Tab-separated table of C-alpha atoms and ligand atoms in Angstrom:
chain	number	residue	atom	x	y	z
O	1	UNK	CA	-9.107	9.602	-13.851
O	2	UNK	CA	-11.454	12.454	-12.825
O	3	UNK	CA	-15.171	12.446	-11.398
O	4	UNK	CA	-17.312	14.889	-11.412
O	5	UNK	CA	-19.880	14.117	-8.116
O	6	UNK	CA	-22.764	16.917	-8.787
O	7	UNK	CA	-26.594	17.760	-7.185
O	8	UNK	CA	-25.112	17.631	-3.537
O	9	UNK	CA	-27.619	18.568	-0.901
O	10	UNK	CA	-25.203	19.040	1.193
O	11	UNK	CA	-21.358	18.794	1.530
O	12	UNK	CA	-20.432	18.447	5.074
O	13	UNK	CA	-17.492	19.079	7.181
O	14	UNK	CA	-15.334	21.239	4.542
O	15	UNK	CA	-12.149	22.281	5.796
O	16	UNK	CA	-9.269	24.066	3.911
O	17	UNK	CA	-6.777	23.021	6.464
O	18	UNK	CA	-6.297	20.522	9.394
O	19	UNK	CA	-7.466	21.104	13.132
O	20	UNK	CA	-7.730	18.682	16.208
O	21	UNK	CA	-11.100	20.266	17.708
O	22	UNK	CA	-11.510	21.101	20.789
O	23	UNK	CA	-14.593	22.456	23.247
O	24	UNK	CA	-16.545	24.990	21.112
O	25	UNK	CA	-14.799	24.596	17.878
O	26	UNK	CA	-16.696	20.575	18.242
O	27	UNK	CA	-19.819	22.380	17.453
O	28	UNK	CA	-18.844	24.313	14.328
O	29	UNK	CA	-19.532	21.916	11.025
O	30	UNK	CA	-18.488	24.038	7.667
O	31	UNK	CA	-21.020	22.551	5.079
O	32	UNK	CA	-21.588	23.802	1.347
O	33	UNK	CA	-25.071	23.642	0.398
O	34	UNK	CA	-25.746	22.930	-3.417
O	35	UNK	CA	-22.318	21.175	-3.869
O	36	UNK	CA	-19.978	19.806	-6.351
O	37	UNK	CA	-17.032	17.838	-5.998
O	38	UNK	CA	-14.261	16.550	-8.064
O	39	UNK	CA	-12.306	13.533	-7.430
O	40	UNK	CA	-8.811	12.618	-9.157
O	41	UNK	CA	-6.968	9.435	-8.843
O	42	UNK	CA	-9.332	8.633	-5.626
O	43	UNK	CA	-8.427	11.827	-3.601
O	44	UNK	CA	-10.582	15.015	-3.535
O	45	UNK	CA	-8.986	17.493	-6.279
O	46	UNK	CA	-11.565	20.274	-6.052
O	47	UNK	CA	-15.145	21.308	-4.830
O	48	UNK	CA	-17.568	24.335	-4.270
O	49	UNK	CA	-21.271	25.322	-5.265
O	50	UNK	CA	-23.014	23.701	-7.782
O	51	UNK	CA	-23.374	27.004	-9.806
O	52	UNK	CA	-20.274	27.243	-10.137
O	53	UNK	CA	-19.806	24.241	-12.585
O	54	UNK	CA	-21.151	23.610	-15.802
O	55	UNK	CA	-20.807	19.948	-16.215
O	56	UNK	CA	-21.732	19.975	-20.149
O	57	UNK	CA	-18.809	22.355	-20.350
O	58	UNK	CA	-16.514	20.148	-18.746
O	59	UNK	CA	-17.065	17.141	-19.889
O	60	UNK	CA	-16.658	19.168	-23.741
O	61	UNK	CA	-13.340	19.824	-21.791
O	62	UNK	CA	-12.710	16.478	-20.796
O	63	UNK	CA	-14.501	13.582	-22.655
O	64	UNK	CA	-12.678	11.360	-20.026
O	65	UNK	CA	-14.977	13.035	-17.123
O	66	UNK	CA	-16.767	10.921	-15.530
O	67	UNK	CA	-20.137	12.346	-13.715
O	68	UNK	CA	-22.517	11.032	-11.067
O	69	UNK	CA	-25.625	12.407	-10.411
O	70	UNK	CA	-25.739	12.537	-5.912
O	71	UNK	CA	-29.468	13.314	-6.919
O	72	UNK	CA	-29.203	15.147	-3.529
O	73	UNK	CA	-27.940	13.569	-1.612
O	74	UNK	CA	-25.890	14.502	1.764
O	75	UNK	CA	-21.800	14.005	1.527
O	76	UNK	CA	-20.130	13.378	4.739
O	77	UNK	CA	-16.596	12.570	5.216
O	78	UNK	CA	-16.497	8.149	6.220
O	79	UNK	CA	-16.375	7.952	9.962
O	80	UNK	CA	-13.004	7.094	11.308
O	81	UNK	CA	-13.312	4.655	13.602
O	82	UNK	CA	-10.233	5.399	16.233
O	83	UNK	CA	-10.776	2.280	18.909
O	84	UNK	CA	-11.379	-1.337	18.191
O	85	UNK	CA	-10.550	-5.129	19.256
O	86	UNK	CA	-12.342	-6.280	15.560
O	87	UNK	CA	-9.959	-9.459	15.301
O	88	UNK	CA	-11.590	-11.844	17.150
O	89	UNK	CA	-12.308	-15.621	17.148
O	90	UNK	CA	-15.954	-16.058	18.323
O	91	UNK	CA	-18.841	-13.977	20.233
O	92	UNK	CA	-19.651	-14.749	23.255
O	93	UNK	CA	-24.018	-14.289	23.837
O	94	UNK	CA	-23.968	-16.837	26.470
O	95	UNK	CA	-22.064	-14.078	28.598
O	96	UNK	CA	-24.309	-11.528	27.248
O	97	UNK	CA	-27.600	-13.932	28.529
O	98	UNK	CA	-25.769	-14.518	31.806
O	99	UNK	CA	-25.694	-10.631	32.423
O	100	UNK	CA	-29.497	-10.648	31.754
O	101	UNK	CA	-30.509	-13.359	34.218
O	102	UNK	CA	-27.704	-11.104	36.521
O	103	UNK	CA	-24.609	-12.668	36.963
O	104	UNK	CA	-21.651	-9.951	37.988
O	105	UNK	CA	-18.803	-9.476	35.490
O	106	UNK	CA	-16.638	-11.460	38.039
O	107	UNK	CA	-19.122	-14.204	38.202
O	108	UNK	CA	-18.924	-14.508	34.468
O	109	UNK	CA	-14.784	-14.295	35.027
O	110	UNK	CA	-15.170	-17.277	37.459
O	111	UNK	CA	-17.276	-19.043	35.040
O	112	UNK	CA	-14.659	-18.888	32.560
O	113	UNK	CA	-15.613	-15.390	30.752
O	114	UNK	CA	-14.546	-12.139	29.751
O	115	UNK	CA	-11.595	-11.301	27.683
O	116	UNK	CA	-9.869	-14.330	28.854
O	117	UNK	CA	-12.669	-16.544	27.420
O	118	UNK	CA	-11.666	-14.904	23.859
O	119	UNK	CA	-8.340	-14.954	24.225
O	120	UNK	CA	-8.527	-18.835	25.118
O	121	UNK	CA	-10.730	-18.961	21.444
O	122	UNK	CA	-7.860	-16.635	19.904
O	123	UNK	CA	-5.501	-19.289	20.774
O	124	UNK	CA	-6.849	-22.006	19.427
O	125	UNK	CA	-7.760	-20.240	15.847
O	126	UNK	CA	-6.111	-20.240	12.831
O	127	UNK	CA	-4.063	-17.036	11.286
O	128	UNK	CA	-6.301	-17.813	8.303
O	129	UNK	CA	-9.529	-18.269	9.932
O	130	UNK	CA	-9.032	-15.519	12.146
O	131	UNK	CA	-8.021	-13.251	9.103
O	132	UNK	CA	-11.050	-14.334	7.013
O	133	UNK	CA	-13.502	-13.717	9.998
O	134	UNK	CA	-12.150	-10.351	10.666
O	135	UNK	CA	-11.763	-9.359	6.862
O	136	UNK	CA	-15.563	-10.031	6.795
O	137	UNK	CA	-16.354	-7.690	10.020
O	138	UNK	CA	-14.275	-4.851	7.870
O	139	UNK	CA	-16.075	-5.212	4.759
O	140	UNK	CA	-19.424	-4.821	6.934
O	141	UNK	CA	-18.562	-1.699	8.836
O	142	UNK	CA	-16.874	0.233	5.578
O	143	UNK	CA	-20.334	-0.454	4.251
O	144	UNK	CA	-21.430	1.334	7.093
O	145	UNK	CA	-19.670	4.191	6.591
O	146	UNK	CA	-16.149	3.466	8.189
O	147	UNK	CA	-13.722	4.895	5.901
O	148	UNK	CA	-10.393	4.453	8.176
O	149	UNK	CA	-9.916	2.123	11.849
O	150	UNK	CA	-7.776	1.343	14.086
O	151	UNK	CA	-7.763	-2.017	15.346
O	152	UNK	CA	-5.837	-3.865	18.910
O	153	UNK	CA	-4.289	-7.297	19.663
O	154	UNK	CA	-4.980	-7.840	23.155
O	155	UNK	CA	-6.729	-11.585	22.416
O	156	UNK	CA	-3.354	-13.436	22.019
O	157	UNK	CA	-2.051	-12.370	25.642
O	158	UNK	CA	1.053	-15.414	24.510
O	159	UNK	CA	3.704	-14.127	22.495
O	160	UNK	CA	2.622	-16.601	19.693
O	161	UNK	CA	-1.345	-15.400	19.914
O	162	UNK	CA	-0.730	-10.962	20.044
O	163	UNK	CA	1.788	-11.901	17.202
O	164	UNK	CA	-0.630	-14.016	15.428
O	165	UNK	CA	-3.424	-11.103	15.761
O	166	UNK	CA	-1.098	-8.530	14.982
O	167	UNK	CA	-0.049	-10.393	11.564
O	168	UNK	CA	-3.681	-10.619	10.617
O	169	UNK	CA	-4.270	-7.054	11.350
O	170	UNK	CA	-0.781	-6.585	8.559
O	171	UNK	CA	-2.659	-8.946	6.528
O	172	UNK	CA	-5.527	-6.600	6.440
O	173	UNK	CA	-3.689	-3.610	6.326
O	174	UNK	CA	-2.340	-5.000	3.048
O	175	UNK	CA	-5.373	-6.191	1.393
O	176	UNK	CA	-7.975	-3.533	2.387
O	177	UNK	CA	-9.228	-0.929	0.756
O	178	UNK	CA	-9.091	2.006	3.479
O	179	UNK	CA	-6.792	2.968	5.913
O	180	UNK	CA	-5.713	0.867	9.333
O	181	UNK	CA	-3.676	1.509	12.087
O	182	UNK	CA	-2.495	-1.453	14.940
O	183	UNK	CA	-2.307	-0.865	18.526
O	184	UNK	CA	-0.437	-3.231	20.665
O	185	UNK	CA	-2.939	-4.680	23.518
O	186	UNK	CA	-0.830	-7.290	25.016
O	187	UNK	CA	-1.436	-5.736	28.416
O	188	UNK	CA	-5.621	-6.061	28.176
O	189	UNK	CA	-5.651	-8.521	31.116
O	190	UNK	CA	-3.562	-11.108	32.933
O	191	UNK	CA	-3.408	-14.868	31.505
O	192	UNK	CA	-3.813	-16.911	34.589
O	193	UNK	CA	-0.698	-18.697	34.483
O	194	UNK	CA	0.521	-14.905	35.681
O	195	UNK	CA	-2.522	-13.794	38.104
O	196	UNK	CA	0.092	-14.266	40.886
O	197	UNK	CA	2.957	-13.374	39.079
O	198	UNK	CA	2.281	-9.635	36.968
O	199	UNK	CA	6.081	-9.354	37.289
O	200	UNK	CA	6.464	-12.393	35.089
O	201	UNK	CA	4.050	-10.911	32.404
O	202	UNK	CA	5.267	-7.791	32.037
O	203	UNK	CA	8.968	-9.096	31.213
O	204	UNK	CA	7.355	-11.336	28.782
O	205	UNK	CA	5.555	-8.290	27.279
O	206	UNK	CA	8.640	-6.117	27.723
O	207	UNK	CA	11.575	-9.012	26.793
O	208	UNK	CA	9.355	-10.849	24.272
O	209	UNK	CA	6.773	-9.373	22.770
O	210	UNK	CA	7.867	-5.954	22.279
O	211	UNK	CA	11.193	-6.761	20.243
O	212	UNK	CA	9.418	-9.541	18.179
O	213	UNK	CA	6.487	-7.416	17.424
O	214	UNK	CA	9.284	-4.680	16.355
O	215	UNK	CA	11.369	-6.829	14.703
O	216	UNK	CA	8.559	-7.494	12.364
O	217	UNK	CA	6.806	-3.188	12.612
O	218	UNK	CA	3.746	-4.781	13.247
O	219	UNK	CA	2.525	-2.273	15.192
O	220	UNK	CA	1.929	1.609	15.438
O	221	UNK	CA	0.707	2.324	18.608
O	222	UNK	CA	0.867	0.764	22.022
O	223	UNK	CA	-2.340	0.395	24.426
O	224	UNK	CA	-3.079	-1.010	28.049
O	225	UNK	CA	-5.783	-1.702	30.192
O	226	UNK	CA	-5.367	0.403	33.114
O	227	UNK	CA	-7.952	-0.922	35.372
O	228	UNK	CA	-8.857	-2.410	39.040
O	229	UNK	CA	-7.799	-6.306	38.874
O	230	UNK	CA	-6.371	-5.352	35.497
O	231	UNK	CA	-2.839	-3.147	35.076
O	232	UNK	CA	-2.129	-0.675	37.595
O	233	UNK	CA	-1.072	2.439	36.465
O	234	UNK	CA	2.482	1.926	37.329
O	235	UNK	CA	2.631	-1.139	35.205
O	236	UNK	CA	0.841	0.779	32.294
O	237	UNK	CA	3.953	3.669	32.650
O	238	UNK	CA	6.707	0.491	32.411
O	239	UNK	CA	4.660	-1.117	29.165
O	240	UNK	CA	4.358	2.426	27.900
O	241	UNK	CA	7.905	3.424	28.244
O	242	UNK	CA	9.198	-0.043	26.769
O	243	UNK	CA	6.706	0.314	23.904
O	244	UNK	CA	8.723	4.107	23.608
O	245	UNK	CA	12.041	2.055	22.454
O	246	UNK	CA	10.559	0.678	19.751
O	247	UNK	CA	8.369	4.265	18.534
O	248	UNK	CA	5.522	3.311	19.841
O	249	UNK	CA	2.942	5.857	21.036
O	250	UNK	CA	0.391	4.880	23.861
O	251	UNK	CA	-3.268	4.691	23.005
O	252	UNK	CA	-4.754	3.758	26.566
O	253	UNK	CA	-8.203	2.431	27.822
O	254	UNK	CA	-8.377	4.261	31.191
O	255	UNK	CA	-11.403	4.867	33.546
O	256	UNK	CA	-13.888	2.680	32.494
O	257	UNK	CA	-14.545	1.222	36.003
O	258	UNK	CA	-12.298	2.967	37.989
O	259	UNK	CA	-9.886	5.894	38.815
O	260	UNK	CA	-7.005	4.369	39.866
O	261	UNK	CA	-4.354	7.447	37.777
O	262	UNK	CA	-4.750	6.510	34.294
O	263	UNK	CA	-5.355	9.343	33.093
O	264	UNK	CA	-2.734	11.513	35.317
O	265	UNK	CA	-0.311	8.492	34.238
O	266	UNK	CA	-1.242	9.076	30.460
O	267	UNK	CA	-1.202	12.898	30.487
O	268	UNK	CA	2.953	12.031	31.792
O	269	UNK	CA	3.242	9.205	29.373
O	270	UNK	CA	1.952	11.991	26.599
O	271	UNK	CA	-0.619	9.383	24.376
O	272	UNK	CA	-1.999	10.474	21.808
O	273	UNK	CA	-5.807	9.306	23.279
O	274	UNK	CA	-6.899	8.000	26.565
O	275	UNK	CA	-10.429	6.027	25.705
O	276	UNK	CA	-13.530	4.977	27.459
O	277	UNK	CA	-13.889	8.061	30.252
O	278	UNK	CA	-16.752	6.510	32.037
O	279	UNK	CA	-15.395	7.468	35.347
O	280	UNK	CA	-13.895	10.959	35.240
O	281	UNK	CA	-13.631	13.537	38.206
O	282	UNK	CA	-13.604	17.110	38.210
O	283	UNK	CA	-9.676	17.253	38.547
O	284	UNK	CA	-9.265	14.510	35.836
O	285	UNK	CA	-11.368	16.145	33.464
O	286	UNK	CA	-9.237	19.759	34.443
O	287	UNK	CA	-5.719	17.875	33.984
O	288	UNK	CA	-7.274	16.374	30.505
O	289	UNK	CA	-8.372	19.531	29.443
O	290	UNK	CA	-4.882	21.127	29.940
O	291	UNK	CA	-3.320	18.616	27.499
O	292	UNK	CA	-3.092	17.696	23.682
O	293	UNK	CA	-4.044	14.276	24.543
O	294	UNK	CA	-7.633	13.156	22.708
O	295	UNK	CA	-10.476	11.796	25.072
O	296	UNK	CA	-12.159	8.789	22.745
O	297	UNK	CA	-15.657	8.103	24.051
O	298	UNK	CA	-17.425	4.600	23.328
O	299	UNK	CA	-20.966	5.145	24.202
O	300	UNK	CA	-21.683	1.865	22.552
O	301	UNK	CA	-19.807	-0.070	25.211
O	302	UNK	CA	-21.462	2.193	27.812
O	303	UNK	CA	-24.829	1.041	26.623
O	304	UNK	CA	-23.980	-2.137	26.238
O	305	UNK	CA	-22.226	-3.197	29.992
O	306	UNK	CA	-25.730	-0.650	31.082
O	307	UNK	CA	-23.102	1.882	32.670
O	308	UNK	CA	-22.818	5.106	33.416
O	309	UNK	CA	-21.972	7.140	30.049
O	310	UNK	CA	-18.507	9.520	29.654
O	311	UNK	CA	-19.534	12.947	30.676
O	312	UNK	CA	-18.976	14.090	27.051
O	313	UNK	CA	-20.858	17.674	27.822
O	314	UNK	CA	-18.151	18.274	30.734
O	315	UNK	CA	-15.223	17.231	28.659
O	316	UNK	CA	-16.366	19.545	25.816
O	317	UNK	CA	-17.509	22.413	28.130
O	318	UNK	CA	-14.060	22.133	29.616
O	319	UNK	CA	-12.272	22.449	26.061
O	320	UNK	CA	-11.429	19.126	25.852
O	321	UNK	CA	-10.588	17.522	22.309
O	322	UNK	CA	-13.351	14.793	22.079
O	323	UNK	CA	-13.110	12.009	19.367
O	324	UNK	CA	-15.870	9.032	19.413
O	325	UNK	CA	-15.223	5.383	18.370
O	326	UNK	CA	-16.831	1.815	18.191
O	327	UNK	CA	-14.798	-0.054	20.415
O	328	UNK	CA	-16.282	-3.132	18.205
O	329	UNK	CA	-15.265	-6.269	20.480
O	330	UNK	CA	-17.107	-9.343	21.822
O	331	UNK	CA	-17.313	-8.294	25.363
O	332	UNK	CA	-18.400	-4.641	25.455
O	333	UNK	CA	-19.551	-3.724	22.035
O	334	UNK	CA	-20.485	-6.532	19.734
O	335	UNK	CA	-20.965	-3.753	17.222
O	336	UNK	CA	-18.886	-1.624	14.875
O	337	UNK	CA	-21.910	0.459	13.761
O	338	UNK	CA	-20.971	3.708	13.713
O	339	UNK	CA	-23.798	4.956	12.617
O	340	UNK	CA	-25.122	3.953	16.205
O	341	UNK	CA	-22.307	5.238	17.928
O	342	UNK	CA	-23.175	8.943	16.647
O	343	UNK	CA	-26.812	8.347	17.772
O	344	UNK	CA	-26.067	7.100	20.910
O	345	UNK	CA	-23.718	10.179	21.719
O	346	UNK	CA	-26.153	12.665	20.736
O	347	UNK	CA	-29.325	10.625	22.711
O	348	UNK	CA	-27.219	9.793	25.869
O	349	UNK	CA	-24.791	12.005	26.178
O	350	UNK	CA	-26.055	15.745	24.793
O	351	UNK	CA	-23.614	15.841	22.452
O	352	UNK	CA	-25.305	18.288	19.051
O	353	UNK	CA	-25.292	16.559	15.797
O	354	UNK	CA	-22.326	18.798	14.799
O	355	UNK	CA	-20.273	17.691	17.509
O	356	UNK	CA	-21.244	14.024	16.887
O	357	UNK	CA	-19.603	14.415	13.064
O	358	UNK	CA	-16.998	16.013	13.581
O	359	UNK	CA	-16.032	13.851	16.830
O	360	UNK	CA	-16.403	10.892	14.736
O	361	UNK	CA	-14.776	12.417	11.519
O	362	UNK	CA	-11.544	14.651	12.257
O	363	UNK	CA	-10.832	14.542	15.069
O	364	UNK	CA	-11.244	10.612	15.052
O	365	UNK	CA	-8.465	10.638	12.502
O	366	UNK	CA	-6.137	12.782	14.691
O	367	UNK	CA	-6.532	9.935	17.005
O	368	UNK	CA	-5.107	7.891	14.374
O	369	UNK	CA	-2.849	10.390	13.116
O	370	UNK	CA	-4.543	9.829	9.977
O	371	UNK	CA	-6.013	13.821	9.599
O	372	UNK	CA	-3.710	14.287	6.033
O	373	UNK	CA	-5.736	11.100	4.501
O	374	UNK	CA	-8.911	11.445	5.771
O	375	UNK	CA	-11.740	12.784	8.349
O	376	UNK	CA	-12.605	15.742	6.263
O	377	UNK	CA	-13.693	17.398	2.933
O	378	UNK	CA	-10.140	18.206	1.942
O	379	UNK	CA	-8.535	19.144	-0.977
O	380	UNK	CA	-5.896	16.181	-1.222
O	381	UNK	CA	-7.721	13.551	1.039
O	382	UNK	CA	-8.953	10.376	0.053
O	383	UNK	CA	-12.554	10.377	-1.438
O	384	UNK	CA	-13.851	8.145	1.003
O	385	UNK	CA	-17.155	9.366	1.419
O	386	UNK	CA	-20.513	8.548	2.737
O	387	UNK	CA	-23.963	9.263	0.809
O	388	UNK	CA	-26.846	9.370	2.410
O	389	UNK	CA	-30.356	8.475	1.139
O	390	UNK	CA	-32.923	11.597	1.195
O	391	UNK	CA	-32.684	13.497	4.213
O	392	UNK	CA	-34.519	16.487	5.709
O	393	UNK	CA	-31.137	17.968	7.745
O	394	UNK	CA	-27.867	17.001	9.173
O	395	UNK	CA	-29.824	16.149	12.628
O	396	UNK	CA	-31.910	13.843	10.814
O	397	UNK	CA	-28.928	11.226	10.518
O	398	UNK	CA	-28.325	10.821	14.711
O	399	UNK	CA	-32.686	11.381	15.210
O	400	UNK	CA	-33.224	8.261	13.288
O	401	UNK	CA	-31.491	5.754	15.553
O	402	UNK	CA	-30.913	2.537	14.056
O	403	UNK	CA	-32.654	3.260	10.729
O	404	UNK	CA	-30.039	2.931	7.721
O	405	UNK	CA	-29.599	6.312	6.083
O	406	UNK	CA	-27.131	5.372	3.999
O	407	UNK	CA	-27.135	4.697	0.514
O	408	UNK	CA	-23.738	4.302	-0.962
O	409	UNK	CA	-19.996	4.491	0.050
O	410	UNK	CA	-17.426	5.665	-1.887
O	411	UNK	CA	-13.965	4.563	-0.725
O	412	UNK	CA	-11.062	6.263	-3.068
O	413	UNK	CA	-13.606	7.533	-5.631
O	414	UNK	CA	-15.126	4.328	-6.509
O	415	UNK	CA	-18.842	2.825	-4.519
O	416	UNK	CA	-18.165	-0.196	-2.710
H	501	NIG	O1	-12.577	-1.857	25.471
H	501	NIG	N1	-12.068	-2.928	28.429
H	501	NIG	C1	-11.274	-3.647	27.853
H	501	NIG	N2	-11.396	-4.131	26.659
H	501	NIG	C2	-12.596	-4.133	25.900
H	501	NIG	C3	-13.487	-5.241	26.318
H	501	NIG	C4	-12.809	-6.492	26.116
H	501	NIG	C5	-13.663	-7.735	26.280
H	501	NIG	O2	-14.528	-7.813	27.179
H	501	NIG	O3	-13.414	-8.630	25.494
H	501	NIG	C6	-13.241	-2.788	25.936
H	501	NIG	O4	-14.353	-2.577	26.399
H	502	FE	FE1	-11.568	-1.196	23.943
């Protein structure tokens, strides 16, 4: 089956082959203005300028041709969305209302809160209500755009509840219709049966989790939250290196709060992304910059916990590979808008427009190791592809905050 997609404004982020970017190169967005494209069997078989096609002489060609009219719109590569928790049981806006009236995050912790509050919820769900209720969140953000996401356990924190998340993120893997990867969280925070006792949690992550999670290659990558009061970054190294038995590569949330040598642990531990970044130093950012390792920024969570944002102009300055994700989860970004996320980079953090898309595009799918499916305008990708409504430029899409400029998403070649 072949479409014919014609009257493109603008075809953005056109590549003929596959790069992770990297300082400068984030700013350079190959577009085609006055575009066709061609889509076969849902992946993209051909494009160019519009004057170079002749759509009545195709379709004489090819009665089977099917053509759509963009009626010029802009064509963007879906965002791939490289870091999220988005199986979850509840939300939790009583926290979120306790922050306002000022409570501290460990005051909310005493009370109860925080990621221990959802993974007490987690527990206490259903496989099948948890899969419906995170099937639903999927379906909302591919309407937004996301064309490919990664998604965590890190909720169970038993070896019945990271195995029960991890089947539902299978489950969705199965039934969905764009790509998913699933990271292994089961070291986001200690249950506190084990607050006393971290020796006796990471044997149950290492001696139980790990070979039963293996046993059934339920997941690709391996993650840990390397954090004051949360994993040290000695314990990250021994999860790491016992998710390395099994394949698994470490994707690892380091330096939100605090520098305590994630990311010198991660650089030795060779991830493929260290995410969050709010608290970088000079020498950090250096070491980073030295490495193939991908620095995934969540403004959205930045915004939301009122922090300090990742210094996303330093990173890039420094030649740093830069990716941007949702981090959709009930704690720190109750959002998987990714719309928003691109915004809020380009508003709070000085990153240009054509650093935002191709941060949020490419070289997010490198951080899934997804860049020969998706992320760009590709000749043998997936057609999963974002249409805006009428706009005046490519800047136009991050300026209007919160406004929806999308009109229609095409996952595989067909509109959702
Ligand atoms: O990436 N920081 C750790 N994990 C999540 C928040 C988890 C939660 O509060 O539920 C994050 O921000
Ligand atoms: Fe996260």
């Amino acid at each position: 089956m072949q479409t014919l997609i014609k009257n493109i404004a603008c075809l953005v982020n056109v590549r003929e082959e596959n790069k992770l970017l990297r300082g400068k190169e984030l700013s350079v967005l190959p577009c085609i203005k006055k575009a066709y494209l061609i889509v076969e069997d849902g992946l993209i078989k051909e494009f160019g300028e519009q004057s170079a096609v002749n759509s009545e002489l195709l379709t004489a060609h090819n009665p089977q041709l099917t053509i759509i009219d963009a009626n010029n719109a802009y064509v963007l590569p879906c965002w791939c969305d490289s870091h999220t928790h988005l199986v979850f049981a509840t939300s939790r806006e009583d926290e979120f209302v306790d922050k306002i009236k000022g409570l501290s995050y460990a005051e909310i912790a005493s009370k109860g809160g925080g990621i221990l509050n959802s993974a007490n919820k987690l527990n206490a769900m259903s496989e099948d209500d948890l899969f419906m209720l995170a099937q639903q969140r999927l379906n909302e953000v591919i309407q937004l755009g996301t064309g490919a996401i990664e998604i965590k356990s890190g909720y169970g924190l038993s070896v019945e509840g990271e195995m029960k998340m991890l089947r539902v993120i299978q489950r969705l893997k199965q039934s969905s219709i764009i790509p998913i990867k699933a990271t292994f969280l089961g070291a986001h925070a200690y249950p506190v049966q084990y607050k006393n006792n971290h020796e006796a949690y990471i044997k149950l992550i290492v001696d139980e989790m790990l070979p039963n999670i293996a046993k059934e290659n339920l997941a690709d990558y391996i993650d840990c939250f390397c954090e004051e009061g949360f994993f040290s970054a000695n314990e990250m190294k021994r999860v790491c290196e016992a998710g390395f038995k099994y394949g698994l590569k470490p994707k690892l949330h380091v330096n939100q709060l605090n520098n305590i040598g994630g990311i010198e642990a991660a650089i030795k531990l060779n991830a493929l992304s260290v995410d969050h970044l709010e608290t970088m130093n000079d020498d950090e950012i250096k070491h980073l910059s030295n490495s193939n390792i991908i620095a995934t920024l969540l403004p959205t969570a930045a915004y939301f916990l009122r922090m300090n944002y990742p210094p996303a102009r330093k990173l890039i300055d420094n030649n740093c590979a830069v990716a941007l994700a949702s981090d959709y989860n009930p704690g720190s970004s109750p959002s998987g808008n990714m719309n928003n996320v691109v915004s809020m980079a380009c508003i709070q953090m000085r990153m240009l427009p054509e650093e935002v898309i191709n941060a949020a595009t490419i070289n997010g799918a490198y951080a899934m190791e997804l860049q020969n499916e998706v992320g760009s305008i590709t000749i043998g990708k997936k057609a999963n592809l974002i249409f805006t409504k009428p706009i005046s430029s490519l800047a136009n899409l991050p300026y209007c905050f919160g406004n929806n400029l999308i009109d229609k998403v095409m996952i595989e070649g067909d509109f959702i």
